[in-house]
Short mmCIF file of C-alpha atoms in Angstrom, two decimals:
data_model
loop_
_atom_site.label_atom_id
_atom_site.label_comp_id
_atom_site.label_asym_id
_atom_site.label_seq_id
_atom_site.Cartn_x
_atom_site.Cartn_y
_atom_site.Cartn_z
CA MET K 1 57.61 -120.47 -190.44
CA THR K 2 54.69 -118.33 -192.29
CA THR K 3 56.17 -115.50 -194.76
CA PRO K 4 55.77 -112.21 -193.80
CA ASP K 5 53.47 -109.66 -196.03
CA LEU K 6 56.11 -107.53 -197.36
CA ASN K 7 53.44 -104.71 -198.39
CA LEU K 8 52.83 -103.94 -194.96
CA LEU K 9 56.29 -102.39 -194.59
CA ILE K 10 54.85 -99.75 -197.36
CA THR K 11 51.79 -99.56 -194.81
CA LEU K 12 53.87 -99.03 -192.03
CA ASP K 13 56.53 -96.49 -193.90
CA ALA K 14 53.11 -94.12 -194.61
CA LEU K 15 51.69 -95.01 -190.88
CA LEU K 16 55.22 -93.92 -189.25
CA ALA K 17 55.69 -90.73 -191.55
CA GLU K 18 52.02 -89.25 -191.73
CA GLY K 19 50.87 -89.90 -187.66
CA SER K 20 47.28 -90.97 -188.72
CA VAL K 21 45.68 -93.22 -190.48
CA ALA K 22 43.68 -90.81 -192.37
CA GLY K 23 46.96 -89.37 -194.05
CA ALA K 24 48.44 -92.86 -194.49
CA ALA K 25 45.21 -93.40 -196.17
CA ARG K 26 45.46 -90.55 -198.43
CA ARG K 27 48.81 -91.28 -199.31
CA LEU K 28 48.25 -94.85 -200.43
CA SER K 29 45.25 -94.25 -202.06
CA LEU K 30 43.52 -96.38 -199.58
CA SER K 31 40.26 -95.90 -197.58
CA PRO K 32 40.65 -94.84 -193.98
CA SER K 33 38.86 -98.81 -193.22
CA ALA K 34 41.65 -100.44 -195.25
CA MET K 35 44.12 -98.28 -193.59
CA SER K 36 42.57 -99.32 -190.22
CA ARG K 37 42.37 -102.97 -191.21
CA ALA K 38 46.15 -102.99 -191.95
CA LEU K 39 47.20 -101.14 -188.98
CA ALA K 40 45.54 -103.95 -187.12
CA ARG K 41 47.75 -106.88 -189.18
CA LEU K 42 50.47 -104.75 -188.53
CA ARG K 43 49.92 -104.63 -184.67
CA GLU K 44 49.23 -108.68 -184.96
CA THR K 45 52.35 -109.18 -187.03
CA THR K 46 54.82 -107.12 -184.27
CA GLY K 47 53.01 -107.60 -181.44
CA ASP K 48 53.23 -103.90 -180.89
CA PRO K 49 50.84 -101.71 -181.00
CA LEU K 50 52.85 -99.16 -183.32
CA LEU K 51 50.02 -95.70 -183.06
CA VAL K 52 48.30 -95.48 -179.90
CA ARG K 53 45.65 -92.33 -179.30
CA ALA K 54 46.81 -89.21 -177.54
CA GLY K 55 43.85 -86.93 -177.38
CA ARG K 56 42.24 -86.96 -180.98
CA GLY K 57 45.39 -87.93 -182.78
CA LEU K 58 47.82 -91.04 -183.03
CA VAL K 59 51.79 -91.61 -181.41
CA PRO K 60 53.95 -93.72 -181.99
CA THR K 61 55.11 -96.34 -179.37
CA PRO K 62 59.23 -96.67 -178.91
CA ARG K 63 58.76 -99.78 -180.84
CA ALA K 64 57.47 -97.68 -183.74
CA LEU K 65 60.30 -94.99 -183.28
CA ALA K 66 62.80 -97.31 -183.34
CA LEU K 67 61.58 -99.18 -186.70
CA ARG K 68 60.92 -95.41 -187.93
CA GLU K 69 64.49 -94.93 -190.11
CA GLN K 70 64.79 -98.54 -190.86
CA VAL K 71 61.73 -99.07 -192.25
CA ALA K 72 61.86 -95.94 -194.13
CA ARG K 73 64.94 -97.00 -195.78
CA LEU K 74 63.85 -100.58 -196.33
CA VAL K 75 60.78 -99.11 -198.57
CA GLN K 76 63.64 -96.53 -200.46
CA ASP K 77 66.32 -99.49 -201.17
CA ALA K 78 63.15 -101.96 -202.08
CA GLY K 79 61.84 -99.17 -204.90
CA MET K 80 65.71 -98.59 -206.23
CA VAL K 81 65.52 -102.20 -206.75
CA LEU K 82 62.44 -102.48 -208.66
CA ARG K 83 63.01 -98.91 -210.32
CA PRO K 84 64.25 -99.19 -214.24
CA GLN K 85 68.03 -98.60 -214.13
CA GLN K 86 68.98 -95.45 -214.78
CA ASP K 87 71.31 -94.23 -217.95
CA VAL K 88 75.34 -95.09 -216.73
CA ASN K 89 77.71 -92.20 -216.21
CA PRO K 90 80.63 -93.49 -218.68
CA THR K 91 83.17 -91.11 -216.52
CA GLN K 92 82.51 -92.80 -213.59
CA LEU K 93 82.26 -96.33 -214.92
CA VAL K 94 84.79 -98.95 -213.66
CA ARG K 95 84.37 -102.47 -215.31
CA THR K 96 86.51 -104.50 -217.57
CA PHE K 97 84.34 -106.07 -220.79
CA ARG K 98 85.71 -109.08 -223.30
CA LEU K 99 85.12 -108.85 -227.05
CA ARG K 100 85.76 -111.88 -228.51
CA ALA K 101 87.10 -110.87 -232.40
CA SER K 102 89.31 -111.58 -235.12
CA ASP K 103 92.59 -109.61 -235.59
CA GLY K 104 91.32 -107.54 -238.45
CA PHE K 105 88.56 -106.34 -236.65
CA VAL K 106 91.25 -105.65 -233.80
CA GLU K 107 93.57 -104.10 -235.92
CA THR K 108 90.97 -101.80 -237.75
CA LEU K 109 89.01 -100.31 -235.28
CA GLY K 110 90.33 -101.02 -232.27
CA PRO K 111 92.80 -98.02 -232.00
CA ALA K 112 89.82 -95.71 -232.29
CA LEU K 113 87.68 -97.29 -229.96
CA LEU K 114 90.51 -97.95 -227.12
CA ALA K 115 90.76 -93.81 -227.86
CA ARG K 116 87.23 -93.18 -227.21
CA LEU K 117 86.99 -95.24 -223.79
CA ALA K 118 90.05 -93.44 -222.58
CA THR K 119 88.76 -90.24 -223.18
CA GLU K 120 85.18 -90.99 -221.89
CA ALA K 121 85.31 -94.15 -219.82
CA PRO K 122 88.96 -93.93 -218.33
CA GLY K 123 87.74 -96.39 -215.49
CA VAL K 124 86.55 -99.27 -218.65
CA ARG K 125 89.28 -101.47 -220.04
CA LEU K 126 88.29 -103.84 -223.03
CA HIS K 127 90.00 -106.58 -223.47
CA PHE K 128 90.39 -108.71 -226.96
CA VAL K 129 90.08 -112.48 -226.83
CA ALA K 130 91.16 -114.85 -229.62
CA LYS K 131 88.28 -116.09 -232.21
CA PRO K 132 89.55 -119.46 -232.59
CA ASN K 133 85.75 -121.00 -233.60
CA LYS K 134 82.07 -119.50 -233.86
CA GLU K 135 80.65 -121.48 -231.10
CA SER K 136 78.40 -119.34 -228.84
CA ASP K 137 79.03 -121.29 -225.26
CA PRO K 138 81.00 -118.42 -224.64
CA LEU K 139 78.63 -115.67 -224.59
CA ARG K 140 76.18 -117.96 -223.08
CA HIS K 141 78.05 -118.70 -219.75
CA GLY K 142 79.03 -115.30 -219.45
CA GLU K 143 82.76 -116.09 -220.42
CA LEU K 144 82.27 -112.73 -222.93
CA ASP K 145 80.31 -109.77 -223.03
CA PHE K 146 80.37 -109.45 -226.76
CA GLU K 147 81.21 -110.77 -230.04
CA SER K 148 81.95 -109.18 -233.87
CA GLY K 149 81.54 -111.64 -236.43
CA VAL K 150 79.21 -112.84 -239.38
CA ILE K 151 75.96 -114.49 -237.96
CA GLY K 152 75.93 -117.82 -239.42
CA THR K 153 74.20 -121.34 -238.49
CA ASN K 154 76.71 -122.07 -235.63
CA THR K 155 75.24 -118.72 -234.01
CA ALA K 156 72.91 -119.40 -231.35
CA PRO K 157 69.05 -118.55 -231.79
CA GLU K 158 68.73 -117.02 -229.12
CA LEU K 159 71.61 -114.37 -228.87
CA HIS K 160 71.09 -111.00 -229.86
CA SER K 161 72.48 -108.65 -232.80
CA GLN K 162 73.57 -105.30 -233.82
CA ALA K 163 74.68 -104.97 -237.51
CA LEU K 164 77.84 -103.04 -237.52
CA PHE K 165 78.55 -102.48 -241.43
CA ARG K 166 78.56 -103.75 -244.78
CA ASP K 167 81.59 -105.44 -246.13
CA ARG K 168 82.95 -107.02 -250.01
CA PHE K 169 85.14 -108.98 -250.90
CA VAL K 170 88.65 -108.15 -253.02
CA ALA K 171 91.71 -109.80 -254.29
CA VAL K 172 94.81 -108.29 -253.04
CA VAL K 173 97.90 -108.44 -254.22
CA ARG K 174 101.63 -107.60 -253.71
CA PRO K 175 102.71 -104.27 -255.77
CA GLY K 176 103.71 -104.78 -259.02
CA HIS K 177 102.02 -108.04 -259.53
CA PRO K 178 101.27 -109.56 -262.85
CA LEU K 179 97.20 -109.15 -262.08
CA CYS K 180 97.85 -105.35 -261.87
CA THR K 181 99.13 -104.87 -265.29
CA GLU K 182 95.47 -105.48 -267.15
CA PRO K 183 92.14 -105.59 -266.11
CA LEU K 184 91.11 -108.17 -264.16
CA THR K 185 88.76 -110.72 -265.51
CA ALA K 186 87.23 -114.08 -263.91
CA SER K 187 89.67 -116.17 -266.12
CA ARG K 188 92.53 -114.41 -265.44
CA TYR K 189 91.65 -114.19 -261.41
CA ALA K 190 91.31 -118.11 -261.70
CA SER K 191 94.36 -118.76 -263.20
CA ALA K 192 96.30 -116.92 -260.07
CA HIS K 193 97.75 -118.80 -257.28
CA HIS K 194 95.53 -118.49 -254.46
CA ILE K 195 95.46 -118.37 -250.77
CA MET K 196 92.54 -120.09 -248.76
CA VAL K 197 90.97 -118.68 -245.63
CA SER K 198 89.59 -120.92 -243.77
CA ARG K 199 89.23 -121.18 -239.83
CA ARG K 200 88.15 -124.63 -239.59
CA GLY K 201 90.47 -126.09 -242.78
CA GLN K 202 88.06 -126.16 -245.76
CA GLU K 203 89.01 -126.14 -249.23
CA HIS K 204 85.84 -124.86 -251.17
CA GLY K 205 83.99 -122.02 -250.35
CA PRO K 206 81.62 -119.75 -251.85
CA ILE K 207 84.39 -117.98 -254.46
CA ASP K 208 84.67 -121.65 -255.96
CA GLN K 209 81.26 -121.85 -256.31
CA ALA K 210 80.99 -118.37 -257.64
CA LEU K 211 84.06 -119.68 -260.41
CA ALA K 212 81.88 -123.16 -260.71
CA ALA K 213 78.87 -120.90 -262.39
CA LEU K 214 81.18 -119.50 -264.37
CA LYS K 215 83.06 -123.11 -265.61
CA LEU K 216 86.23 -121.88 -263.88
CA GLU K 217 88.18 -123.20 -261.09
CA ARG K 218 90.87 -121.50 -259.21
CA HIS K 219 94.57 -123.28 -258.01
CA VAL K 220 94.98 -123.53 -254.45
CA ALA K 221 98.29 -122.95 -253.41
CA THR K 222 97.71 -122.65 -249.67
CA LEU K 223 95.34 -122.95 -247.14
CA VAL K 224 95.55 -120.34 -243.60
CA PRO K 225 93.06 -119.72 -240.94
CA GLY K 226 93.07 -115.94 -240.70
CA PHE K 227 93.28 -112.90 -242.84
CA ALA K 228 96.03 -111.50 -240.97
CA THR K 229 97.91 -114.20 -242.13
CA ALA K 230 96.93 -114.47 -245.98
CA LEU K 231 97.95 -110.63 -246.43
CA ALA K 232 101.57 -111.34 -245.02
CA LEU K 233 101.82 -114.16 -247.32
CA VAL K 234 100.28 -111.88 -250.32
CA ARG K 235 103.38 -108.97 -249.45
CA GLY K 236 106.40 -111.25 -250.53
CA SER K 237 105.00 -113.28 -253.03
CA GLU K 238 102.90 -113.89 -256.16
CA LEU K 239 100.02 -115.41 -254.24
CA VAL K 240 96.33 -113.64 -254.49
CA ALA K 241 94.16 -113.54 -250.77
CA THR K 242 90.76 -112.06 -251.27
CA VAL K 243 89.75 -110.85 -248.43
CA PRO K 244 87.10 -108.69 -246.53
CA GLU K 245 87.71 -104.86 -247.74
CA LEU K 246 86.73 -103.02 -244.99
CA HIS K 247 87.28 -105.53 -242.33
CA CYS K 248 91.00 -105.80 -243.16
CA ALA K 249 91.55 -102.09 -244.42
CA SER K 250 94.29 -101.42 -241.68
CA LEU K 251 96.08 -104.50 -242.74
CA HIS K 252 96.47 -103.75 -246.18
CA GLY K 253 99.35 -101.61 -246.40
CA ASP K 254 100.87 -101.06 -249.92
CA LEU K 255 99.23 -103.89 -251.11
CA VAL K 256 97.03 -103.52 -253.96
CA ARG K 257 93.17 -104.13 -253.83
CA LEU K 258 91.60 -105.38 -257.18
CA PRO K 259 87.70 -105.49 -257.48
CA LEU K 260 86.31 -108.65 -257.90
CA PRO K 261 85.39 -109.59 -261.89
CA PHE K 262 82.11 -111.99 -261.14
CA PRO K 263 79.12 -111.45 -258.59
CA LEU K 264 79.79 -112.53 -254.45
CA PRO K 265 77.56 -111.94 -251.94
CA GLY K 266 79.08 -109.51 -249.56
CA LEU K 267 78.67 -110.26 -245.45
CA THR K 268 77.24 -107.62 -242.99
CA LEU K 269 79.52 -107.82 -239.91
CA ALA K 270 77.52 -107.81 -237.09
CA LEU K 271 77.60 -107.15 -232.97
CA LEU K 272 76.08 -110.63 -230.49
CA TRP K 273 75.61 -110.18 -227.52
CA HIS K 274 73.33 -112.70 -224.84
CA PRO K 275 70.12 -111.48 -224.04
CA ARG K 276 70.60 -111.32 -220.42
CA LEU K 277 73.03 -108.11 -221.05
CA ASP K 278 70.55 -106.59 -223.37
CA ALA K 279 69.09 -104.29 -220.78
CA ASP K 280 72.19 -103.49 -218.56
CA PRO K 281 72.96 -99.70 -219.02
CA ALA K 282 76.70 -100.14 -219.25
CA HIS K 283 76.55 -103.06 -221.78
CA ARG K 284 74.46 -100.87 -223.56
CA TRP K 285 76.43 -97.62 -223.51
CA LEU K 286 79.18 -99.46 -225.24
CA ARG K 287 77.27 -101.08 -227.61
CA GLN K 288 76.45 -97.84 -228.91
CA LEU K 289 79.84 -96.61 -228.69
CA ILE K 290 80.48 -99.41 -230.58
CA ARG K 291 78.27 -98.93 -233.69
CA GLU K 292 79.19 -94.92 -233.24
CA ILE K 293 82.30 -95.53 -234.11
CA CYS K 294 81.10 -98.50 -236.94
CA ALA K 295 79.01 -95.49 -238.37
CA GLN K 296 82.26 -93.38 -239.26
CA PRO K 297 83.96 -92.92 -242.71
CA PRO K 298 85.18 -95.69 -244.14
CA TYR K 299 82.76 -97.82 -242.61
CA GLY K 300 79.29 -95.85 -243.18
CA LYS K 301 76.41 -95.49 -241.40
CA LEU K 302 73.90 -98.50 -241.81
CA PRO K 303 70.45 -97.64 -242.33
CA GLU K 304 67.88 -98.69 -239.23
#
């Protein structure tokens, strides 16, 4: 079966609305002869004359009258489909978003984010999903809307990202810990008993590399998969945990934070999403809301 020329719908809509070849031609910026040829094609396609002469004008046939509202609606709907999406109205938005994030992100930023949603978009639900790894497949397959984290070698190259805030590592100990009695040096830091944080169970990392450059080695007493667990162990022991300061701000409580006495690269926490959601107005609105919250103290605003 031959596929109909859908451009004829626009022509038919103009002819039925104007009631004349000349008026329809002006409406579509065509010449009268081009519009006459288009009307001939419409007549052939529909098997109906559509517009017939009555005196010096044209009048619609019963078939044309029956089609007029339907054609106008189809042309209007097609225009809506092809028009860029309008900005979303958060107060009327009803949607569930899924954000994969670490416990530290949820506990530190979650309350402010949920409070803004409750006020500005009561129909929006935000589900926080556990982060067992950094694989990008859930974003690729549409199982997640966002992920927060540090961009690494496992991050799919096609993902879009937006920096949220910069962070630095600090040593965290319980109040009264021996490291609090004197200024912290690299040697004193290395001599303490440490908690290694690694989701994948790795026993060495950037901290160990930085210490090795100073010909120092720390003693790792235990290994845990997350920062929240590390800080819970610190609270009741002589152990030291080295964690991102801002990312774990809500988890510190009464624990003592000590600046590291040796250079260690910081990290940038980013928001990640798949390109297919980049132009979605609701998704774009929530991305901006998350960025606004991360631009407030103590996180500070990142340069564009």
